[in-house]
């Protein structure tokens, strides 16, 4: 545009400048918004990978330097035919490591799993849930809450097998809503299936079929509704300069006390710093 190169991505790291010119398709002579140029994040990822390959330089670079040879190998594997496909240096190193030992596979290799794992097959799953709740402790007002969760997966499997994973809700009025999956997922149930008889103790399940990458990744995000709050809380604060505080926590029925730890944070808005703490004797907790 007007004889200027645009857009240009520049990354400064380890006292070096990494520069890339991003091509794009434009209609007419109008400059598109940067957020619509998909090549910008790809260029940033590629330049970041190049900076990690070079690392911190301890001597002057030459054509025979080890860093230059590794950078050349990285560019050949990460940008075949000039188009970036895999810019993660860790995956490129795994690809180089197993390149000589493995023959050309007959099946198509997914771009998110360029290398092959060797060893005993294992799948590690980590489930994280966050509950946002407002409890009124009043009969005329219902409590409001939402449950957000994410499932992390690390699959150590030989070859490129497909994995089918079932997400099942506990018995009760629980539903998995707004399921967002990773790009490696090939198919997923759009609607939950009832796996037990209908009623208050019914359970639902959703199946996800995927071909997992080698590294740890987030398989899916979800939102759960109509679940039961695991902890009921009562909070009361009285006073102005001298504050009396009462906090009561109680597990609801059918919830076992299997918590490794439970942390409660109480904000004191518009009251300034806490200068002194007196006469605090919690029944089963520690004050931090």
mmCIF file of N, CA and C in Angstrom, residues 29-96:
data_model
loop_
_atom_site.group_PDB
_atom_site.id
_atom_site.type_symbol
_atom_site.label_atom_id
_atom_site.label_comp_id
_atom_site.label_asym_id
_atom_site.label_seq_id
_atom_site.Cartn_x
_atom_site.Cartn_y
_atom_site.Cartn_z
ATOM 1 N N UNK A 29 -8.035 -2.259 -3.421
ATOM 2 C CA UNK A 29 -6.853 -1.636 -2.826
ATOM 3 C C UNK A 29 -7.116 -1.235 -1.384
ATOM 4 N N UNK A 30 -8.026 -1.950 -0.721
ATOM 5 C CA UNK A 30 -8.377 -1.626 0.655
ATOM 6 C C UNK A 30 -7.534 -2.453 1.618
ATOM 7 N N UNK A 31 -7.071 -1.815 2.659
ATOM 8 C CA UNK A 31 -6.269 -2.499 3.677
ATOM 9 C C UNK A 31 -7.209 -3.154 4.688
ATOM 10 N N UNK A 32 -7.125 -4.486 4.827
ATOM 11 C CA UNK A 32 -8.020 -5.160 5.781
ATOM 12 C C UNK A 32 -7.564 -4.922 7.218
ATOM 13 N N UNK A 33 -8.442 -5.229 8.146
ATOM 14 C CA UNK A 33 -8.079 -5.130 9.558
ATOM 15 C C UNK A 33 -7.114 -6.247 9.930
ATOM 16 N N UNK A 34 -6.184 -5.967 10.820
ATOM 17 C CA UNK A 34 -5.195 -6.971 11.208
ATOM 18 C C UNK A 34 -5.841 -8.200 11.821
ATOM 19 N N UNK A 35 -6.974 -8.014 12.493
ATOM 20 C CA UNK A 35 -7.618 -9.151 13.138
ATOM 21 C C UNK A 35 -8.163 -10.133 12.102
ATOM 22 N N UNK A 36 -8.357 -9.668 10.852
ATOM 23 C CA UNK A 36 -8.856 -10.542 9.793
ATOM 24 C C UNK A 36 -7.741 -11.173 8.977
ATOM 25 N N UNK A 37 -6.490 -10.805 9.230
ATOM 26 C CA UNK A 37 -5.349 -11.394 8.523
ATOM 27 C C UNK A 37 -4.885 -12.605 9.321
ATOM 28 N N UNK A 38 -5.246 -13.798 8.887
ATOM 29 C CA UNK A 38 -4.944 -15.017 9.645
ATOM 30 C C UNK A 38 -3.462 -15.337 9.679
ATOM 31 N N UNK A 39 -2.693 -14.759 8.762
ATOM 32 C CA UNK A 39 -1.265 -15.066 8.744
ATOM 33 C C UNK A 39 -0.466 -14.398 9.842
ATOM 34 N N UNK A 40 -1.042 -13.387 10.521
ATOM 35 C CA UNK A 40 -0.298 -12.681 11.573
ATOM 36 C C UNK A 40 -0.009 -13.591 12.760
ATOM 37 N N UNK A 41 -0.998 -14.277 13.365
ATOM 38 C CA UNK A 41 -0.660 -15.183 14.481
ATOM 39 C C UNK A 41 0.237 -16.344 14.052
ATOM 40 N N UNK A 42 0.100 -16.792 12.792
ATOM 41 C CA UNK A 42 0.978 -17.864 12.305
ATOM 42 C C UNK A 42 2.417 -17.370 12.243
ATOM 43 N N UNK A 43 2.605 -16.141 11.782
ATOM 44 C CA UNK A 43 3.953 -15.576 11.714
ATOM 45 C C UNK A 43 4.547 -15.389 13.109
ATOM 46 N N UNK A 44 3.742 -14.955 14.059
ATOM 47 C CA UNK A 44 4.228 -14.797 15.427
ATOM 48 C C UNK A 44 4.660 -16.139 15.998
ATOM 49 N N UNK A 45 3.868 -17.183 15.750
ATOM 50 C CA UNK A 45 4.222 -18.517 16.239
ATOM 51 C C UNK A 45 5.500 -19.019 15.596
ATOM 52 N N UNK A 46 5.672 -18.769 14.293
ATOM 53 C CA UNK A 46 6.888 -19.210 13.599
ATOM 54 C C UNK A 46 8.117 -18.472 14.113
ATOM 55 N N UNK A 47 8.018 -17.153 14.287
ATOM 56 C CA UNK A 47 9.154 -16.381 14.787
ATOM 57 C C UNK A 47 9.503 -16.770 16.223
ATOM 58 N N UNK A 48 8.486 -17.072 17.033
ATOM 59 C CA UNK A 48 8.751 -17.519 18.399
ATOM 60 C C UNK A 48 9.500 -18.836 18.398
ATOM 61 N N UNK A 49 9.107 -19.759 17.505
ATOM 62 C CA UNK A 49 9.831 -21.026 17.396
ATOM 63 C C UNK A 49 11.267 -20.834 16.944
ATOM 64 N N UNK A 50 11.492 -19.914 16.019
ATOM 65 C CA UNK A 50 12.865 -19.636 15.563
ATOM 66 C C UNK A 50 13.712 -19.076 16.693
ATOM 67 N N UNK A 51 13.123 -18.187 17.506
ATOM 68 C CA UNK A 51 13.884 -17.619 18.618
ATOM 69 C C UNK A 51 14.235 -18.677 19.659
ATOM 70 N N UNK A 52 13.323 -19.658 19.876
ATOM 71 C CA UNK A 52 13.623 -20.726 20.824
ATOM 72 C C UNK A 52 14.720 -21.644 20.295
ATOM 73 N N UNK A 53 14.758 -21.860 18.986
ATOM 74 C CA UNK A 53 15.810 -22.697 18.402
ATOM 75 C C UNK A 53 17.173 -22.033 18.563
ATOM 76 N N UNK A 54 17.258 -20.743 18.287
ATOM 77 C CA UNK A 54 18.554 -20.048 18.405
ATOM 78 C C UNK A 54 18.955 -19.869 19.863
ATOM 79 N N UNK A 55 18.000 -19.565 20.727
ATOM 80 C CA UNK A 55 18.314 -19.370 22.129
ATOM 81 C C UNK A 55 19.190 -18.143 22.345
ATOM 82 N N UNK A 56 19.911 -18.152 23.453
ATOM 83 C CA UNK A 56 20.831 -17.060 23.781
ATOM 84 C C UNK A 56 22.176 -17.317 23.126
ATOM 85 N N UNK A 57 22.644 -16.377 22.313
ATOM 86 C CA UNK A 57 23.896 -16.557 21.578
ATOM 87 C C UNK A 57 25.085 -16.237 22.468
ATOM 88 N N UNK A 58 26.041 -17.143 22.475
ATOM 89 C CA UNK A 58 27.272 -16.932 23.240
ATOM 90 C C UNK A 58 28.453 -16.587 22.349
ATOM 91 N N UNK A 59 28.291 -16.729 21.027
ATOM 92 C CA UNK A 59 29.358 -16.407 20.084
ATOM 93 C C UNK A 59 28.727 -15.942 18.785
ATOM 94 N N UNK A 60 29.551 -15.467 17.868
ATOM 95 C CA UNK A 60 29.056 -14.961 16.596
ATOM 96 C C UNK A 60 28.594 -16.122 15.715
ATOM 97 N N UNK A 61 27.496 -15.894 14.998
ATOM 98 C CA UNK A 61 26.941 -16.937 14.147
ATOM 99 C C UNK A 61 27.645 -16.990 12.800
ATOM 100 N N UNK A 62 27.892 -18.204 12.325
ATOM 101 C CA UNK A 62 28.430 -18.449 10.984
ATOM 102 C C UNK A 62 27.584 -19.526 10.317
ATOM 103 N N UNK A 63 27.852 -19.796 9.041
ATOM 104 C CA UNK A 63 27.079 -20.806 8.328
ATOM 105 C C UNK A 63 27.275 -22.198 8.907
ATOM 106 N N UNK A 64 28.399 -22.427 9.553
ATOM 107 C CA UNK A 64 28.681 -23.737 10.133
ATOM 108 C C UNK A 64 28.286 -23.830 11.607
ATOM 109 N N UNK A 65 27.675 -22.773 12.139
ATOM 110 C CA UNK A 65 27.266 -22.802 13.541
ATOM 111 C C UNK A 65 26.152 -23.830 13.747
ATOM 112 N N UNK A 66 26.163 -24.448 14.931
ATOM 113 C CA UNK A 66 25.165 -25.461 15.230
ATOM 114 C C UNK A 66 23.761 -24.857 15.255
ATOM 115 N N UNK A 67 23.631 -23.625 15.776
ATOM 116 C CA UNK A 67 22.312 -22.994 15.832
ATOM 117 C C UNK A 67 21.743 -22.745 14.439
ATOM 118 N N UNK A 68 22.622 -22.356 13.480
ATOM 119 C CA UNK A 68 22.157 -22.118 12.115
ATOM 120 C C UNK A 68 21.702 -23.419 11.471
ATOM 121 N N UNK A 69 22.410 -24.512 11.718
ATOM 122 C CA UNK A 69 22.009 -25.805 11.161
ATOM 123 C C UNK A 69 20.678 -26.264 11.755
ATOM 124 N N UNK A 70 20.519 -26.079 13.065
ATOM 125 C CA UNK A 70 19.247 -26.449 13.685
ATOM 126 C C UNK A 70 18.117 -25.558 13.189
ATOM 127 N N UNK A 71 18.397 -24.262 12.976
ATOM 128 C CA UNK A 71 17.369 -23.359 12.462
ATOM 129 C C UNK A 71 16.956 -23.747 11.052
ATOM 130 N N UNK A 72 17.933 -24.125 10.218
ATOM 131 C CA UNK A 72 17.620 -24.552 8.857
ATOM 132 C C UNK A 72 16.765 -25.816 8.866
ATOM 133 N N UNK A 73 17.091 -26.751 9.738
ATOM 134 C CA UNK A 73 16.302 -27.976 9.853
ATOM 135 C C UNK A 73 14.886 -27.673 10.349
ATOM 136 N N UNK A 74 14.787 -26.749 11.305
ATOM 137 C CA UNK A 74 13.481 -26.359 11.833
ATOM 138 C C UNK A 74 12.606 -25.752 10.746
ATOM 139 N N UNK A 75 13.178 -24.877 9.917
ATOM 140 C CA UNK A 75 12.400 -24.232 8.855
ATOM 141 C C UNK A 75 11.983 -25.225 7.779
ATOM 142 N N UNK A 76 12.852 -26.207 7.486
ATOM 143 C CA UNK A 76 12.499 -27.201 6.471
ATOM 144 C C UNK A 76 11.324 -28.067 6.918
ATOM 145 N N UNK A 77 11.288 -28.399 8.214
ATOM 146 C CA UNK A 77 10.224 -29.264 8.707
ATOM 147 C C UNK A 77 8.963 -28.499 9.091
ATOM 148 N N UNK A 78 9.132 -27.264 9.575
ATOM 149 C CA UNK A 78 7.966 -26.504 10.038
ATOM 150 C C UNK A 78 7.246 -25.800 8.900
ATOM 151 N N UNK A 79 7.946 -25.491 7.812
ATOM 152 C CA UNK A 79 7.330 -24.776 6.682
ATOM 153 C C UNK A 79 7.578 -25.534 5.383
ATOM 154 N N UNK A 80 7.026 -26.726 5.232
ATOM 155 C CA UNK A 80 7.191 -27.435 3.961
ATOM 156 C C UNK A 80 6.504 -26.674 2.825
ATOM 157 N N UNK A 81 7.211 -26.527 1.695
ATOM 158 C CA UNK A 81 6.702 -25.788 0.533
ATOM 159 C C UNK A 81 6.380 -24.335 0.884
ATOM 160 N N UNK A 82 7.041 -23.816 1.943
ATOM 161 C CA UNK A 82 6.886 -22.410 2.299
ATOM 162 C C UNK A 82 5.676 -22.069 3.127
ATOM 163 N N UNK A 83 4.849 -23.063 3.489
ATOM 164 C CA UNK A 83 3.648 -22.807 4.286
ATOM 165 C C UNK A 83 3.822 -23.387 5.680
ATOM 166 N N UNK A 84 3.748 -22.569 6.745
ATOM 167 C CA UNK A 84 3.907 -23.102 8.110
ATOM 168 C C UNK A 84 2.824 -24.125 8.435
ATOM 169 N N UNK A 85 3.249 -25.281 8.953
ATOM 170 C CA UNK A 85 2.299 -26.317 9.342
ATOM 171 C C UNK A 85 2.471 -26.722 10.798
ATOM 172 N N UNK A 86 3.692 -26.760 11.295
ATOM 173 C CA UNK A 86 3.982 -27.103 12.689
ATOM 174 C C UNK A 86 5.119 -26.217 13.163
ATOM 175 N N UNK A 87 4.818 -25.301 14.086
ATOM 176 C CA UNK A 87 5.812 -24.330 14.538
ATOM 177 C C UNK A 87 6.263 -24.555 15.964
ATOM 178 N N UNK A 88 5.855 -25.663 16.580
ATOM 179 C CA UNK A 88 6.271 -25.965 17.952
ATOM 180 C C UNK A 88 7.627 -26.657 17.916
ATOM 181 N N UNK A 89 8.693 -26.053 18.458
ATOM 182 C CA UNK A 89 10.024 -26.685 18.399
ATOM 183 C C UNK A 89 10.067 -28.051 19.069
ATOM 184 N N UNK A 90 9.272 -28.258 20.134
ATOM 185 C CA UNK A 90 9.283 -29.557 20.810
ATOM 186 C C UNK A 90 8.778 -30.658 19.885
ATOM 187 N N UNK A 91 7.710 -30.378 19.133
ATOM 188 C CA UNK A 91 7.198 -31.372 18.198
ATOM 189 C C UNK A 91 8.159 -31.613 17.043
ATOM 190 N N UNK A 92 8.848 -30.565 16.597
ATOM 191 C CA UNK A 92 9.822 -30.728 15.518
ATOM 192 C C UNK A 92 10.984 -31.609 15.974
ATOM 193 N N UNK A 93 11.439 -31.423 17.221
ATOM 194 C CA UNK A 93 12.520 -32.256 17.734
ATOM 195 C C UNK A 93 12.102 -33.714 17.835
ATOM 196 N N UNK A 94 10.839 -33.959 18.258
ATOM 197 C CA UNK A 94 10.341 -35.334 18.299
ATOM 198 C C UNK A 94 10.265 -35.929 16.899
ATOM 199 N N UNK A 95 9.899 -35.118 15.931
ATOM 200 C CA UNK A 95 9.817 -35.587 14.558
ATOM 201 C C UNK A 95 11.198 -35.969 14.037
ATOM 202 N N UNK A 96 12.207 -35.176 14.368
ATOM 203 C CA UNK A 96 13.575 -35.498 13.952
ATOM 204 C C UNK A 96 14.086 -36.744 14.669
#
